[in-house]
Short mmCIF file of C-alpha atoms in Angstrom, two decimals:
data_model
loop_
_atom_site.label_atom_id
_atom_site.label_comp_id
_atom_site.label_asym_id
_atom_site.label_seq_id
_atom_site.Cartn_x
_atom_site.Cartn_y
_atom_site.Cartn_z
CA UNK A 1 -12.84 4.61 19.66
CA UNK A 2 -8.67 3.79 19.88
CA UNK A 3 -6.81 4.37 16.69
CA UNK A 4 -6.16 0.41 17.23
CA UNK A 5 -9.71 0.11 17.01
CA UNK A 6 -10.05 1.88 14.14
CA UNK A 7 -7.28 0.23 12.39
CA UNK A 8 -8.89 -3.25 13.27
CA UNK A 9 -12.07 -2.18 11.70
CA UNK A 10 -9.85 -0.93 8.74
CA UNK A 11 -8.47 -4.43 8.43
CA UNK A 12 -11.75 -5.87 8.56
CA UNK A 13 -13.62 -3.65 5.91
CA UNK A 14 -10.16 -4.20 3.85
CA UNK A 15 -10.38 -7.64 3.82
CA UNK A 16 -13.46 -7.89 2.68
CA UNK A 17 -12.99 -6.36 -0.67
CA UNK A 18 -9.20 -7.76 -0.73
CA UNK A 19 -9.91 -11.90 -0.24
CA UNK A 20 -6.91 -13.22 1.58
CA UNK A 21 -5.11 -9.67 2.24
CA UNK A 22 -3.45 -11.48 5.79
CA UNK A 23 -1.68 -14.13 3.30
CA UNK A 24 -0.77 -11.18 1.10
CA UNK A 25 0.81 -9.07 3.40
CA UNK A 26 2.65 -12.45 4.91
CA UNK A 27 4.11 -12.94 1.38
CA UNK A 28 6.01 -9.41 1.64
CA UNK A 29 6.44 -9.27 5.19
CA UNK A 30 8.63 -12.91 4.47
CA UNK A 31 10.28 -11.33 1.23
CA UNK A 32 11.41 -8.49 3.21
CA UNK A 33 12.51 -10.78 6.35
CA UNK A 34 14.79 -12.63 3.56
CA UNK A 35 16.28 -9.28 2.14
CA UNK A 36 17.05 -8.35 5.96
CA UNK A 37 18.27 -11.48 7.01
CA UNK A 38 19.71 -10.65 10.81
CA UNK A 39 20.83 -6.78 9.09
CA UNK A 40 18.94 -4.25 10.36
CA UNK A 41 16.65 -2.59 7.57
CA UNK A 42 14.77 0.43 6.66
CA UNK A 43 11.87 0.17 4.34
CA UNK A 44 9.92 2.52 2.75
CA UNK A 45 6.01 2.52 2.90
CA UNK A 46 4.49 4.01 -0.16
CA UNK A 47 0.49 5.59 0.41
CA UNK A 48 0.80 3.48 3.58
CA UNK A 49 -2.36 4.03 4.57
CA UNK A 50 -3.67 4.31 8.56
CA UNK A 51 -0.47 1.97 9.21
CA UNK A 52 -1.60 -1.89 8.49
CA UNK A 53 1.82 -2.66 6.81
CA UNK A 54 4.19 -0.99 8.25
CA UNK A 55 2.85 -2.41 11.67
CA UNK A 56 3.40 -5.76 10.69
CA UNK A 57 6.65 -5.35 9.29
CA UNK A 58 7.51 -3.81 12.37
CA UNK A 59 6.34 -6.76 14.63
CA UNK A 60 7.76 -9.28 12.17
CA UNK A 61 11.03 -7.79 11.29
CA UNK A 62 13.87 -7.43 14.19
CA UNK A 63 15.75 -4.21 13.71
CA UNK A 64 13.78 -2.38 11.26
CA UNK A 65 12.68 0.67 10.57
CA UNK A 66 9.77 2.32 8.50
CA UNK A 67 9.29 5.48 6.97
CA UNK A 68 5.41 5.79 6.05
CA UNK A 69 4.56 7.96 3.21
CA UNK A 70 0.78 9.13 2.43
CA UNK A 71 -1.30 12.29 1.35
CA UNK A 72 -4.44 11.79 2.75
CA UNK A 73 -4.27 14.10 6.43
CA UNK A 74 -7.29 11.61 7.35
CA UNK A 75 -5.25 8.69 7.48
CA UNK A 76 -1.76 10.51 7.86
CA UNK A 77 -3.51 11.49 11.78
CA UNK A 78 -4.41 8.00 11.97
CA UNK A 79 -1.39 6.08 11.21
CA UNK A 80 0.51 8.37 13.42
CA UNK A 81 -1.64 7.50 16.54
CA UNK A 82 -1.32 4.00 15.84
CA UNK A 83 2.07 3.71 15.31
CA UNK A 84 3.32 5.74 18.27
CA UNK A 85 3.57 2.54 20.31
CA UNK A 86 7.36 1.67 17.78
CA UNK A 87 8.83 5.17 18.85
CA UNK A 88 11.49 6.13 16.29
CA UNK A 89 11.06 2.99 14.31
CA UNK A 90 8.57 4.84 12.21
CA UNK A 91 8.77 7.87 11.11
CA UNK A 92 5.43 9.63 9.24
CA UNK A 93 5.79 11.47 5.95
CA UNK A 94 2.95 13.64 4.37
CA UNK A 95 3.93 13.51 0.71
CA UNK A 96 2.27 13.35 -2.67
CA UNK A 97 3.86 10.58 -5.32
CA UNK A 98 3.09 12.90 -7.80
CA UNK A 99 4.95 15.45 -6.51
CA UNK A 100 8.53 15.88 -5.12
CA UNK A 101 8.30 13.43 -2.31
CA UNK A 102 12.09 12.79 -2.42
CA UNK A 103 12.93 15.80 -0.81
CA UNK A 104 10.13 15.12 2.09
CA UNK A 105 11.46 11.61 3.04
CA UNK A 106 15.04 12.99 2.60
CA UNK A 107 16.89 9.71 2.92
CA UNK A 108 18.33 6.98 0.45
CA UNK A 109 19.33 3.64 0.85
CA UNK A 110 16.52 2.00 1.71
CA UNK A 111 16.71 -1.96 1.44
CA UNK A 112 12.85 -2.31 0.91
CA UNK A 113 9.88 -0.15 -0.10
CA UNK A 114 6.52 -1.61 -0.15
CA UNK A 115 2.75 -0.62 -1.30
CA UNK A 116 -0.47 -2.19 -0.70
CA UNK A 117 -3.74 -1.39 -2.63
CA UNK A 118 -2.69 2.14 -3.30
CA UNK A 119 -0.99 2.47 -6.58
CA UNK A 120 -3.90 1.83 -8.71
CA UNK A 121 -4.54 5.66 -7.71
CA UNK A 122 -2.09 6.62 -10.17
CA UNK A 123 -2.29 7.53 -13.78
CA UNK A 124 0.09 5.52 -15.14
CA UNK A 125 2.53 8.07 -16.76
CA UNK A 126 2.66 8.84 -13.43
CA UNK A 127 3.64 4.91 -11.91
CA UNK A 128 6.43 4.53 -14.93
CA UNK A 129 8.56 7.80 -13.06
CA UNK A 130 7.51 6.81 -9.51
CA UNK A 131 9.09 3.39 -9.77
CA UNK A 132 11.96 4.87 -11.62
CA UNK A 133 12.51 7.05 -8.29
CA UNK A 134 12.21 4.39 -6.08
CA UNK A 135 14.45 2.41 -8.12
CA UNK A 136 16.80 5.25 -7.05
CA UNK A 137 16.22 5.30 -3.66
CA UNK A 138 16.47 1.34 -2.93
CA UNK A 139 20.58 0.25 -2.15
CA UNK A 140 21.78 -2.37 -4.74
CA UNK A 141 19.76 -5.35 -3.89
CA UNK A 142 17.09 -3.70 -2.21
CA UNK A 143 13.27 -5.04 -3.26
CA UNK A 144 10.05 -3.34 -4.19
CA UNK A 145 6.64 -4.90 -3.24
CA UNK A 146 3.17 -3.93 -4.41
CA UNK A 147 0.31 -5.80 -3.65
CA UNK A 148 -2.85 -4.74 -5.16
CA UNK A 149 -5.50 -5.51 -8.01
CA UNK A 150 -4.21 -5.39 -11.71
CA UNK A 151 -7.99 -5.90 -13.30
CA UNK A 152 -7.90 -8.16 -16.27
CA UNK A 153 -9.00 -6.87 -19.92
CA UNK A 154 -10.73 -7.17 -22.61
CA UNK A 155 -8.20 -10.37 -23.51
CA UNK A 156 -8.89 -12.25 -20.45
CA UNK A 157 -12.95 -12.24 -20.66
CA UNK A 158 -13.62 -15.70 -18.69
CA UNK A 159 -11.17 -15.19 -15.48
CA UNK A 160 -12.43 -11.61 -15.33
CA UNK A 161 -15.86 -12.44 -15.16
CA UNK A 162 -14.47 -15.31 -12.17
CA UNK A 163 -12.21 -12.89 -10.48
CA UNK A 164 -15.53 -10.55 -10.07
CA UNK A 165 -17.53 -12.73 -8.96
CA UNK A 166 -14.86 -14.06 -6.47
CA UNK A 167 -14.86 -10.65 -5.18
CA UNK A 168 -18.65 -10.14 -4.84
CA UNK A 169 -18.92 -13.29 -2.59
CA UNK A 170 -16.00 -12.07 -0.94
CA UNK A 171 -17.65 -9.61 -0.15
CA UNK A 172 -20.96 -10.36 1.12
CA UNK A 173 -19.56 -13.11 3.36
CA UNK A 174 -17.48 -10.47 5.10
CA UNK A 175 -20.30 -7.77 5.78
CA UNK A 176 -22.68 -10.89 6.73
CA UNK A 177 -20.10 -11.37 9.72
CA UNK A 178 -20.21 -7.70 10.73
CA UNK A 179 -17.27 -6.04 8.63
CA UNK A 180 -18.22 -2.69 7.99
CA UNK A 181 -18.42 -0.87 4.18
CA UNK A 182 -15.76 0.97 2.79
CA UNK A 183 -18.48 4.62 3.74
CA UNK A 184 -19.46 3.22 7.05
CA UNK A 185 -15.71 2.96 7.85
CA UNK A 186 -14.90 6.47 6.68
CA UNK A 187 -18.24 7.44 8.67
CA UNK A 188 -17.09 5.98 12.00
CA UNK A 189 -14.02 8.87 12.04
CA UNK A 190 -16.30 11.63 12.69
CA UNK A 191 -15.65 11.45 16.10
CA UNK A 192 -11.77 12.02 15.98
CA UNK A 193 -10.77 15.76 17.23
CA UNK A 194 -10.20 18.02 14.35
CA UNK A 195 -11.53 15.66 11.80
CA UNK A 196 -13.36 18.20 9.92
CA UNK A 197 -10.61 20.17 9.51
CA UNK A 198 -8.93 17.10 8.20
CA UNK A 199 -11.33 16.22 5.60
CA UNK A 200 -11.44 19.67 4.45
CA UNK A 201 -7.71 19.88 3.91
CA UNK A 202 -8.08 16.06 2.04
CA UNK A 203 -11.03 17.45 0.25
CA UNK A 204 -8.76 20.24 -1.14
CA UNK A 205 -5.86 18.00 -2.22
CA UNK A 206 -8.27 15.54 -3.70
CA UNK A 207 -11.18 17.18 -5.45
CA UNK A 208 -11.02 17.54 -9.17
CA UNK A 209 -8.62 14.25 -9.69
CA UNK A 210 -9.84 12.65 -12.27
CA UNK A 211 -10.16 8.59 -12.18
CA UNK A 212 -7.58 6.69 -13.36
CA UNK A 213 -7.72 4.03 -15.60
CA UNK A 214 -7.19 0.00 -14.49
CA UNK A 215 -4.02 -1.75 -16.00
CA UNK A 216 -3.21 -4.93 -16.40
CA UNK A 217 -0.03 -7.03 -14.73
CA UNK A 218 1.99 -6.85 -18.27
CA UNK A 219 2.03 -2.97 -18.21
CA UNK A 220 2.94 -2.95 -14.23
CA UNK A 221 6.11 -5.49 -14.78
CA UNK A 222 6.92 -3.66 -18.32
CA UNK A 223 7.12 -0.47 -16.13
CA UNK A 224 8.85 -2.20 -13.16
CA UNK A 225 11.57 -2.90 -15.86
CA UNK A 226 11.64 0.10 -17.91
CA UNK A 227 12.56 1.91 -14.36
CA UNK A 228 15.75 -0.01 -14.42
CA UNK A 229 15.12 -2.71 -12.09
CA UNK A 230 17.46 -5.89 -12.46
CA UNK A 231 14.93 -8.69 -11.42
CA UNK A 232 10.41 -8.02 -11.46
CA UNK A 233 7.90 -10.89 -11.50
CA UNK A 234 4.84 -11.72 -9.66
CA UNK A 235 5.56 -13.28 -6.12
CA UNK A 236 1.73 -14.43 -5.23
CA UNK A 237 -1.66 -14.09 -7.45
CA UNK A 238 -4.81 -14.54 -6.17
CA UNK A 239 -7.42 -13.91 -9.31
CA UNK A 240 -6.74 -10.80 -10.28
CA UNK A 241 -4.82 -9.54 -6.48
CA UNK A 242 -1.16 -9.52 -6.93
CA UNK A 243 2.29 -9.45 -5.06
CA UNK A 244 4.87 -8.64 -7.44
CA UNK A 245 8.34 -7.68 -6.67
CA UNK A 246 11.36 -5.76 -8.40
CA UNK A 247 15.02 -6.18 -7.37
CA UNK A 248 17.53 -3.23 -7.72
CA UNK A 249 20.55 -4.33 -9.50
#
């Protein structure tokens, strides 16, 4: 199986626990097209993943440029393969954002940087200094998008209990038409040369992180704006899946 393959199949598994991820990504993939205008720009993928972002902001955007950061060696292998079709319009960075991943990606400036269900990874001591940093690395202007779930609490009982079961039909419409699980995915890599060394380097990095705890939209804009940016908000909402944004003043 092609790493496009793969990365379709991604998609597909993706979408069916994220309910309208296409119109999601086409809500930052337009914000960052209007912070280009005809400029070219370089934007900065945060735990991009096997490449699903950054490949669309590649076909979408004339003139720009990507540098894709992520830990995992699984999906690091991945997203290089699949990229390798944009040449030096992407450039691959293995880096943890809890660590020093300045000094990895080694450039400033950037007049985007963009995450997609990834950040709810992090503890969220951790998310108030990463956004400061990539407050620092943005150029006056520049925008930061994250799209993922911010899960509703114990204040917001009856549109919880709606968002979840929004997601569960989601859900079992999508592996009714074939998509495949989120284990049956991961399964499906077995295949790829030197996977099991892979997995046993991600196993290493990973094993013994504890699970972090869900927060809500009010603590991710509070921390957007406590890490100095200008301008934050919410830019699309679907239920409890979110697009917000943060402008560097």
């Amino acid at each position: 199986m092609t790493a496009a393959d793969l990365v379709r199949h991604w998609d597909d598994q993706q979408a069916a626990y994220i309910a309208e991820r296409e119109q999601r990504f086409a809500v930052m993939v337009d914000m960052l097209r209007q912070v280009a205008g005809d400029e070219p720009m370089t934007v900065l993928d945060l735990a991009c993943g096997p490449g699903s972002l950054a490949a669309r902001v590649l076909d979408a955007v004339p003139n720009s440029r990507v540098v894709a950061v992520d830990y995992d060696p699984v999906l690091l292998d991945l997203a290089a393969e699949y990229l390798a079709p944009y040449g030096d319009r992407v450039r691959i960075v293995d880096a943890d954002l809890t660590g020093e991943w300045r000094g990895a990606v080694a450039e400033e400036g950037f007049a985007g940087a963009m995450s997609t269900t990834a950040l709810h990874w992090l503890w969220p001591a951790d998310l108030v200094r990463l956004f400061a940093e990539v407050a620092e690395v943005l150029r006056p202007g520049g925008v930061f998008l994250d799209g993922d779930h911010f899960r509703f609490d114990g204040r917001s009982p009856h549109i919880a209990r709606w968002a979840a079961d929004h997601d569960r039909r989601t859900q079992e419409e999508a592996f009714a038409a074939g998509a495949q699980t989120w284990d049956r995915w991961w399964g499906s890599l077995s295949e790829r040369p030197g996977h099991a060394e892979r997995v046993a380097e991600r196993d290493r990095r990973f094993t013994g992180r504890v699970a972090t705890p869900s927060t809500a939209i009010d603590f991710r804009l509070a921390a957007l704006s406590q890490a100095g940016f200008a301008e934050v908000g919410t830019a699309w909402q679907l239920y409890d899946d979110y697009v917000t944004y943060a402008v560097r003043g």
